[in-house]
CSV table of C-alpha atoms in Angstrom, one decimal:
chain,number,residue,atom,x,y,z
G,1,MET,CA,12.2,28.1,7.6
G,2,SER,CA,11.3,30.8,4.9
G,3,PRO,CA,7.4,31.0,5.6
G,4,ARG,CA,6.9,31.7,1.8
G,5,ALA,CA,8.3,28.3,1.0
G,6,LEU,CA,5.3,27.5,3.6
G,7,PRO,CA,2.2,26.9,1.2
G,8,LEU,CA,4.0,24.7,-1.2
G,9,LEU,CA,5.6,22.4,1.3
G,10,LEU,CA,1.6,22.7,2.5
G,11,LEU,CA,1.1,21.3,-1.1
G,12,CYS,CA,4.1,18.7,-0.6
G,13,ALA,CA,2.5,17.4,2.7
G,14,LEU,CA,-0.7,17.3,1.2
G,15,LEU,CA,0.2,14.9,-1.6
G,16,ALA,CA,2.6,13.5,0.1
G,17,GLY,CA,0.1,12.0,2.9
G,18,ALA,CA,-2.2,11.3,0.1
G,19,ILE,CA,0.8,8.7,-1.1
G,20,LEU,CA,0.5,6.0,1.9
G,21,LEU,CA,-2.7,5.6,1.1
G,22,PRO,CA,-4.1,2.4,0.0
G,23,SER,CA,-5.3,1.8,-4.0
G,24,SER,CA,-8.3,2.4,-4.1
G,25,SER,CA,-8.0,1.7,-8.1
G,26,PHE,CA,-10.6,-1.2,-9.9
G,27,PRO,CA,-10.0,-4.8,-7.9
G,28,ALA,CA,-8.6,-8.3,-9.7
G,29,GLU,CA,-12.5,-9.4,-8.2
G,30,PRO,CA,-15.4,-8.3,-9.6
G,31,VAL,CA,-17.2,-6.1,-6.3
G,32,SER,CA,-20.9,-6.5,-5.1
G,33,PRO,CA,-22.2,-2.8,-5.9
G,34,THR,CA,-23.8,-1.5,-3.5
G,35,ALA,CA,-27.3,-0.8,-3.8
G,36,LEU,CA,-28.7,2.5,-4.7
G,37,ALA,CA,-30.7,4.0,-2.1
G,38,PRO,CA,-31.8,7.8,-0.7
G,39,LEU,CA,-29.5,9.4,0.1
G,40,PRO,CA,-29.0,10.4,4.3
G,41,SER,CA,-28.6,13.8,5.4
G,42,PRO,CA,-25.4,15.0,5.1
G,43,PRO,CA,-22.2,14.5,7.4
G,44,SER,CA,-21.5,16.9,9.8
G,45,PRO,CA,-18.2,16.4,11.2
G,46,PRO,CA,-17.7,16.2,15.1
G,47,GLU,CA,-14.4,18.2,13.8
G,48,ASN,CA,-16.0,20.9,11.9
G,49,PRO,CA,-19.7,20.9,12.7
G,50,THR,CA,-22.2,23.0,10.4
G,51,THR,CA,-24.1,26.0,12.0
G,52,PRO,CA,-26.0,28.2,9.9
G,53,GLU,CA,-23.7,30.9,11.2
G,54,LYS,CA,-20.5,29.4,9.7
G,55,VAL,CA,-22.1,28.1,6.2
G,56,GLU,CA,-22.7,32.1,6.0
G,57,LEU,CA,-19.5,32.9,6.3
G,58,GLY,CA,-18.2,30.1,3.8
G,59,LYS,CA,-20.2,31.2,1.6
G,60,LYS,CA,-19.3,34.4,1.8
G,61,LEU,CA,-15.4,33.5,1.3
G,62,PHE,CA,-16.4,31.1,-1.0
G,63,PHE,CA,-17.2,34.4,-3.3
G,64,ASP,CA,-14.8,36.4,-2.4
G,65,ARG,CA,-12.3,36.9,-4.8
G,66,ARG,CA,-9.8,38.0,-1.9
G,67,LEU,CA,-8.5,34.2,-2.1
G,68,SER,CA,-6.4,34.5,-5.9
G,69,GLY,CA,-3.6,35.8,-5.8
G,70,ASP,CA,-4.6,38.8,-8.5
G,71,GLY,CA,-8.0,39.0,-6.8
G,72,THR,CA,-9.9,37.5,-10.1
G,73,MET,CA,-11.3,34.8,-9.2
G,74,ASN,CA,-13.3,32.8,-6.6
G,75,CYS,CA,-14.7,29.1,-6.4
G,76,ALA,CA,-17.6,30.3,-7.6
G,77,THR,CA,-15.3,30.8,-11.5
G,78,CYS,CA,-14.8,27.3,-11.4
G,79,HIS,CA,-17.9,26.1,-9.3
G,80,ASP,CA,-20.5,28.2,-10.9
G,81,PRO,CA,-23.8,27.9,-10.0
G,82,GLU,CA,-25.5,28.6,-12.9
G,83,SER,CA,-23.4,25.5,-14.4
G,84,GLY,CA,-24.4,22.7,-11.8
G,85,PHE,CA,-21.0,24.0,-9.8
G,86,THR,CA,-18.9,23.7,-12.5
G,87,ASP,CA,-17.4,26.2,-15.4
G,88,ALA,CA,-19.0,24.7,-18.1
G,89,LEU,CA,-15.3,24.2,-19.7
G,90,ALA,CA,-12.9,21.4,-20.5
G,91,THR,CA,-10.7,21.8,-18.3
G,92,SER,CA,-11.1,24.7,-16.0
G,93,LEU,CA,-10.3,28.2,-16.0
G,94,SER,CA,-6.6,29.0,-15.3
G,95,TYR,CA,-3.8,31.5,-13.5
G,96,PRO,CA,-3.2,34.4,-15.9
G,97,THR,CA,-0.3,32.6,-17.8
G,98,THR,CA,-1.2,29.0,-16.6
G,99,ARG,CA,-3.6,26.7,-17.4
G,100,ASN,CA,-5.3,24.0,-16.3
G,101,TRP,CA,-4.7,20.2,-17.3
G,102,ARG,CA,-7.8,18.9,-15.8
G,103,ASN,CA,-12.2,19.5,-16.4
G,104,SER,CA,-13.2,21.6,-13.3
G,105,PRO,CA,-15.4,18.5,-10.7
G,106,GLY,CA,-19.3,19.4,-9.9
G,107,LEU,CA,-20.3,20.2,-5.9
G,108,VAL,CA,-24.0,19.0,-6.2
G,109,ASN,CA,-23.1,16.5,-2.7
G,110,VAL,CA,-19.8,16.7,-2.8
G,111,ALA,CA,-20.7,16.3,1.0
G,112,TYR,CA,-20.7,12.5,0.6
G,113,ARG,CA,-17.8,12.2,-1.2
G,114,LYS,CA,-15.2,10.3,0.7
G,115,ARG,CA,-12.3,11.5,-1.6
G,116,LEU,CA,-11.6,14.6,-3.3
G,117,PHE,CA,-10.5,15.7,-7.0
G,118,HIS,CA,-9.8,13.7,-9.2
G,119,ASP,CA,-7.1,12.0,-8.4
G,120,GLY,CA,-8.9,11.5,-4.6
G,121,ARG,CA,-5.6,13.2,-3.4
G,122,ALA,CA,-7.8,15.1,-1.1
G,123,THR,CA,-10.2,13.0,1.6
G,124,SER,CA,-11.7,15.5,3.5
G,125,LEU,CA,-13.9,19.0,2.4
G,126,GLU,CA,-11.5,21.0,4.6
G,127,GLU,CA,-8.9,19.1,2.8
G,128,GLN,CA,-9.7,19.4,-0.5
G,129,ALA,CA,-10.4,23.7,-0.4
G,130,LEU,CA,-6.9,25.3,0.2
G,131,PHE,CA,-5.4,22.9,-2.7
G,132,PRO,CA,-6.9,26.2,-5.2
G,133,MET,CA,-5.7,28.2,-3.4
G,134,MET,CA,-2.9,27.8,-3.4
G,135,SER,CA,-1.6,26.1,-6.9
G,136,PRO,CA,-0.2,28.5,-9.0
G,137,PHE,CA,-1.9,27.5,-11.5
G,138,GLU,CA,-5.6,28.4,-9.6
G,139,MET,CA,-5.8,30.3,-7.5
G,140,ASN,CA,-2.5,30.9,-6.5
G,141,ARG,CA,-2.9,33.0,-3.5
G,142,ASN,CA,0.0,33.0,-0.5
G,143,LEU,CA,-1.8,31.9,2.8
G,144,ASP,CA,0.3,32.9,4.9
G,145,TYR,CA,-0.8,36.3,3.1
G,146,LEU,CA,-4.1,35.4,3.0
G,147,GLU,CA,-4.7,35.4,6.3
G,148,GLU,CA,-3.1,39.1,6.5
G,149,VAL,CA,-5.3,40.1,4.1
G,150,LEU,CA,-9.0,39.1,5.1
G,151,LYS,CA,-7.7,39.9,9.0
G,152,THR,CA,-8.4,43.4,7.4
G,153,VAL,CA,-11.7,43.2,6.4
G,154,PRO,CA,-13.0,43.4,10.3
G,155,ALA,CA,-16.6,41.7,9.1
G,156,TYR,CA,-14.5,38.8,8.6
G,157,VAL,CA,-12.7,39.8,12.3
G,158,GLU,CA,-16.6,40.6,13.4
G,159,ALA,CA,-17.4,37.2,12.1
G,160,PHE,CA,-14.2,34.5,12.8
G,161,GLN,CA,-14.0,35.4,16.3
G,162,ALA,CA,-18.6,34.2,17.1
G,163,VAL,CA,-18.8,31.6,14.7
G,164,PHE,CA,-15.1,30.1,15.9
G,165,GLY,CA,-14.0,32.0,19.0
G,166,GLY,CA,-10.5,33.0,17.4
G,167,GLU,CA,-8.9,34.4,14.5
G,168,VAL,CA,-9.1,34.8,11.5
G,169,THR,CA,-6.9,30.6,10.1
G,170,ARG,CA,-6.1,29.1,6.8
G,171,GLN,CA,-8.0,26.1,8.4
G,172,ARG,CA,-11.1,28.6,9.3
G,173,VAL,CA,-11.2,29.5,6.6
G,174,ALA,CA,-11.2,25.8,4.3
G,175,MET,CA,-14.0,24.9,7.5
G,176,ALA,CA,-16.0,27.3,7.0
G,177,ILE,CA,-15.8,27.1,2.8
G,178,SER,CA,-16.3,23.1,3.6
G,179,ALA,CA,-19.4,23.7,5.7
G,180,PHE,CA,-20.4,26.3,2.8
G,181,GLU,CA,-19.8,23.4,0.4
G,182,ARG,CA,-22.2,20.5,2.5
G,183,THR,CA,-25.0,22.4,1.9
G,184,LEU,CA,-25.1,22.1,-2.1
G,185,LEU,CA,-27.8,19.2,-2.0
G,186,SER,CA,-29.4,17.5,-4.8
G,187,ARG,CA,-31.8,14.3,-2.5
G,188,ASP,CA,-35.0,15.2,-4.6
G,189,THR,CA,-34.9,13.7,-8.0
G,190,PRO,CA,-37.2,11.6,-10.0
G,191,LEU,CA,-35.1,8.2,-9.1
G,192,ASP,CA,-34.1,9.4,-5.1
G,193,ARG,CA,-38.8,9.5,-5.9
G,194,HIS,CA,-38.3,6.3,-7.2
G,195,LEU,CA,-36.9,4.8,-4.0
G,196,ARG,CA,-38.5,6.3,-1.3
G,197,GLY,CA,-41.8,4.2,-2.7
G,198,GLU,CA,-43.5,6.8,-4.7
G,199,PRO,CA,-45.6,5.5,-7.8
G,200,GLY,CA,-45.2,6.3,-10.9
G,201,ALA,CA,-41.6,8.6,-10.2
G,202,LEU,CA,-39.7,7.5,-12.9
G,203,SER,CA,-42.2,8.2,-16.3
G,204,PRO,CA,-41.8,5.4,-18.4
G,205,ARG,CA,-39.0,6.4,-20.9
G,206,GLN,CA,-37.0,7.5,-17.4
G,207,ARG,CA,-38.1,3.1,-15.5
G,208,ALA,CA,-36.7,2.0,-18.9
G,209,GLY,CA,-33.5,4.0,-18.3
G,210,LEU,CA,-33.2,2.6,-14.6
G,211,ASP,CA,-33.4,-0.3,-15.9
G,212,LEU,CA,-31.1,-0.4,-18.4
G,213,PHE,CA,-28.6,1.1,-15.5
G,214,LEU,CA,-28.9,-1.3,-13.5
G,215,GLY,CA,-29.3,-4.3,-15.9
G,216,LYS,CA,-27.1,-4.0,-19.3
G,217,ALA,CA,-25.9,-1.1,-19.5
G,218,GLY,CA,-23.3,-1.9,-16.7
G,219,CYS,CA,-23.9,1.5,-15.2
G,220,ALA,CA,-24.2,0.9,-11.9
G,221,THR,CA,-21.1,-1.5,-11.7
G,222,CYS,CA,-19.3,1.8,-10.7
G,223,HIS,CA,-21.9,4.7,-10.1
G,224,ASN,CA,-23.7,2.2,-7.0
G,225,GLY,CA,-25.0,3.5,-3.7
G,226,PRO,CA,-26.3,6.6,-2.3
G,227,ASN,CA,-24.2,8.9,-3.9
G,228,LEU,CA,-24.0,6.9,-7.2
G,229,ALA,CA,-20.3,6.2,-7.0
G,230,ASP,CA,-18.2,3.8,-5.6
G,231,GLU,CA,-15.3,5.8,-4.3
G,232,ARG,CA,-13.1,4.3,-7.1
G,233,PHE,CA,-10.7,4.9,-9.4
G,234,HIS,CA,-10.5,3.7,-13.5
G,235,ASN,CA,-8.8,4.1,-15.7
G,236,LEU,CA,-11.5,4.3,-18.7
G,237,GLY,CA,-9.3,4.9,-22.2
G,238,VAL,CA,-10.4,8.6,-22.3
G,239,PRO,CA,-8.5,9.9,-25.4
G,240,GLU,CA,-6.3,13.0,-24.5
G,241,ASP,CA,-6.7,16.3,-26.0
G,242,PRO,CA,-4.2,16.9,-28.9
G,243,LYS,CA,-4.5,20.3,-28.3
G,244,ALA,CA,-3.5,20.3,-24.2
G,245,LYS,CA,-0.7,17.9,-25.5
G,246,GLY,CA,0.9,20.3,-27.5
G,247,ASP,CA,0.5,23.4,-25.4
G,248,PRO,CA,3.6,23.4,-23.2
G,249,ARG,CA,1.5,25.5,-20.3
G,250,VAL,CA,-0.2,22.6,-20.0
G,251,LEU,CA,3.2,21.0,-19.7
G,252,ALA,CA,4.4,22.9,-17.2
G,253,THR,CA,1.5,22.4,-14.9
G,254,ALA,CA,1.9,17.8,-15.7
G,255,ARG,CA,5.6,18.3,-14.5
G,256,PHE,CA,4.7,20.5,-11.5
G,257,VAL,CA,2.1,17.9,-10.6
G,258,GLY,CA,4.7,15.3,-11.1
G,259,LYS,CA,7.0,16.4,-9.0
G,260,VAL,CA,5.8,18.2,-6.0
G,261,SER,CA,3.6,14.5,-6.8
G,262,GLY,CA,7.4,13.0,-5.9
G,263,PHE,CA,7.2,11.5,-9.5
G,264,PRO,CA,11.0,11.1,-10.2
G,265,GLU,CA,10.3,11.4,-13.6
G,266,TYR,CA,8.1,14.2,-14.1
G,267,ARG,CA,10.1,16.2,-17.0
G,268,THR,CA,9.0,13.1,-19.1
G,269,LEU,CA,5.5,13.2,-17.9
G,270,ARG,CA,3.5,13.9,-21.1
G,271,GLU,CA,-0.1,12.3,-20.1
G,272,ASP,CA,-2.0,12.3,-17.6
G,273,PRO,CA,-1.8,9.7,-15.3
G,274,GLY,CA,-4.3,10.3,-12.9
G,275,ARG,CA,-4.5,8.2,-9.7
G,276,PHE,CA,-1.2,6.9,-10.3
G,277,LEU,CA,0.2,10.4,-9.2
G,278,VAL,CA,-0.9,10.3,-5.7
G,279,THR,CA,-0.1,5.8,-5.2
G,280,LYS,CA,2.7,4.6,-6.9
G,281,ASP,CA,0.8,2.0,-8.3
G,282,PRO,CA,1.2,1.0,-11.1
G,283,ALA,CA,-2.5,0.2,-11.9
G,284,ASP,CA,-3.6,3.0,-11.2
G,285,TRP,CA,-1.9,4.9,-14.2
G,286,LYS,CA,-4.7,7.4,-15.9
G,287,ALA,CA,-7.3,6.2,-13.6
G,288,PHE,CA,-9.2,8.7,-11.9
G,289,SER,CA,-12.5,9.2,-9.7
G,290,THR,CA,-15.8,8.0,-10.7
G,291,PRO,CA,-17.7,10.5,-9.7
G,292,PRO,CA,-21.6,11.3,-8.5
G,293,LEU,CA,-24.7,11.7,-11.3
G,294,ARG,CA,-27.4,14.0,-9.2
G,295,GLU,CA,-27.5,16.9,-11.9
G,296,VAL,CA,-25.0,15.5,-13.8
G,297,ALA,CA,-27.2,16.7,-17.4
G,298,ALA,CA,-26.0,21.0,-15.3
G,299,THR,CA,-21.8,19.3,-15.7
G,300,ALA,CA,-20.8,19.4,-19.5
G,301,PRO,CA,-18.0,19.3,-20.6
G,302,TYR,CA,-17.8,15.6,-18.9
G,303,MET,CA,-14.7,13.3,-18.1
G,304,HIS,CA,-11.7,14.5,-16.4
G,305,ASN,CA,-10.2,16.4,-19.7
G,306,GLY,CA,-13.6,16.9,-20.3
G,307,ALA,CA,-13.5,15.2,-23.7
G,308,LEU,CA,-16.5,13.7,-24.1
G,309,GLY,CA,-19.2,17.2,-24.9
G,310,THR,CA,-22.4,15.7,-23.7
G,311,LEU,CA,-24.4,12.9,-22.3
G,312,GLN,CA,-24.6,11.1,-25.9
G,313,GLU,CA,-21.4,12.2,-26.4
G,314,VAL,CA,-20.6,9.3,-22.8
G,315,ILE,CA,-23.1,7.1,-23.9
G,316,ASP,CA,-21.3,6.1,-27.2
G,317,PHE,CA,-18.2,6.3,-25.4
G,318,TYR,CA,-18.8,3.7,-22.6
G,319,ASP,CA,-21.4,1.4,-25.5
G,320,ARG,CA,-18.3,1.3,-27.2
G,321,GLY,CA,-16.1,-0.2,-24.3
G,322,GLY,CA,-14.3,3.0,-23.5
G,323,GLY,CA,-11.6,4.3,-25.3
G,324,ASP,CA,-9.2,2.7,-27.1
G,325,ASP,CA,-5.8,2.5,-23.4
G,326,PRO,CA,-4.3,-1.3,-23.5
G,327,LYS,CA,-4.4,-1.2,-20.0
G,328,LYS,CA,-8.1,0.2,-19.3
G,329,SER,CA,-11.0,-1.3,-17.0
G,330,PRO,CA,-11.6,-5.2,-17.5
G,331,VAL,CA,-15.1,-4.0,-17.2
G,332,LEU,CA,-14.9,-1.7,-19.7
G,333,ARG,CA,-16.5,-4.1,-23.8
G,334,PRO,CA,-18.9,-3.0,-26.2
G,335,LEU,CA,-22.8,-2.9,-24.7
G,336,GLY,CA,-24.8,-3.7,-27.8
G,337,LEU,CA,-26.9,-0.8,-26.8
G,338,SER,CA,-29.4,0.3,-29.8
G,339,ARG,CA,-30.7,4.0,-30.4
G,340,GLU,CA,-33.9,2.7,-28.3
G,341,GLU,CA,-31.6,1.8,-25.4
G,342,LYS,CA,-29.1,5.1,-25.2
G,343,GLU,CA,-31.9,7.3,-26.0
G,344,SER,CA,-33.4,5.9,-23.3
G,345,LEU,CA,-30.6,5.2,-20.6
G,346,ARG,CA,-29.3,9.3,-22.0
G,347,GLU,CA,-33.3,10.1,-20.3
G,348,PHE,CA,-32.8,8.4,-17.1
G,349,LEU,CA,-28.7,10.2,-16.9
G,350,ALA,CA,-30.6,14.1,-18.2
G,351,THR,CA,-34.2,13.9,-15.8
G,352,GLY,CA,-34.2,11.2,-14.1
G,353,LEU,CA,-31.2,12.4,-11.9
G,354,SER,CA,-32.4,15.7,-12.2
G,355,GLY,CA,-34.4,17.6,-9.8
G,356,LYS,CA,-34.5,21.5,-7.5
G,357,MET,CA,-30.8,22.5,-7.9
G,358,PRO,CA,-29.9,24.5,-4.5
G,359,GLU,CA,-30.9,28.5,-5.1
G,360,MET,CA,-27.8,30.4,-5.3
G,361,ARG,CA,-27.5,33.8,-5.7
G,362,ALA,CA,-24.0,35.8,-4.8
G,363,PRO,CA,-23.5,37.7,-1.0
G,364,ALA,CA,-22.4,40.5,-0.3
G,365,ILE,CA,-19.1,41.2,0.2
G,366,PRO,CA,-17.7,42.9,2.8
């Protein structure tokens, strides 16, 4: 087998593995939302325990442009600390001559996610980390070559030996980056202080917004539990970007993803099927993952394709009952929110869920 074939085969294998996973789209019967609660300490998986030395190594790799094929991109290119660990664009930045088709997900509190990417095709940060590196429309790096490049850097050779007791491998690169990403936390928002019982943690306007979040606006139907996300997938009827649909680079990206996902009719793709490409369950057509909401004010634009530019647009979208897709989630319905209620809800989302963002400076790269 040609070593050059391994990255694509790995991509296919990872996608194929995800295909076997059961559907997590919205169930036919309603599910009681999990109560809101303060976030616990971040997980430290037994197979990849978090240590300060591993976090520091992962941070350097996160900011190292050697991880991209042409040396112009690193993880922070699309997950910029100054933009809530997104890139503030409707669709993520792309490798030259290509174009991405989805919005860059934020990384704050990503340690608690059970599925990664808008379509949930990765079930751990370690699994997720290699996708963008080898994706031809993201960082486009051959992983065999990346290993050899990093082995030419004495500081990396020494660090991998000290942290892992061995040489540079793609798996250890992913493990180090994942350990770093598990430190990107926001756990002290006004909502967290309110949930811990601190009197006056929420202003009257924020408290009114929380009441709407839990009640009339229905946000907690999907944004629930400690991480404000149900880890499910929903078709909200988010409109396609007409400019993107007419871009042949986006069409090529869509067909490529459909092809490596094992979708026989990939050449007919004209829209993003979302979770369907992972599960092949028609119920998952155009369903996308529920994102967590802490620090949501810093991660505009919103939705899987960045179709909504502001929190106000998001609230108006839900108030209308979502988009026009006849197959959208039956939970969506017009809310009838007043202008005052919309402002209270926006205030809760914008300030009640904003705390101290992780302080981040790019490290010196060896």
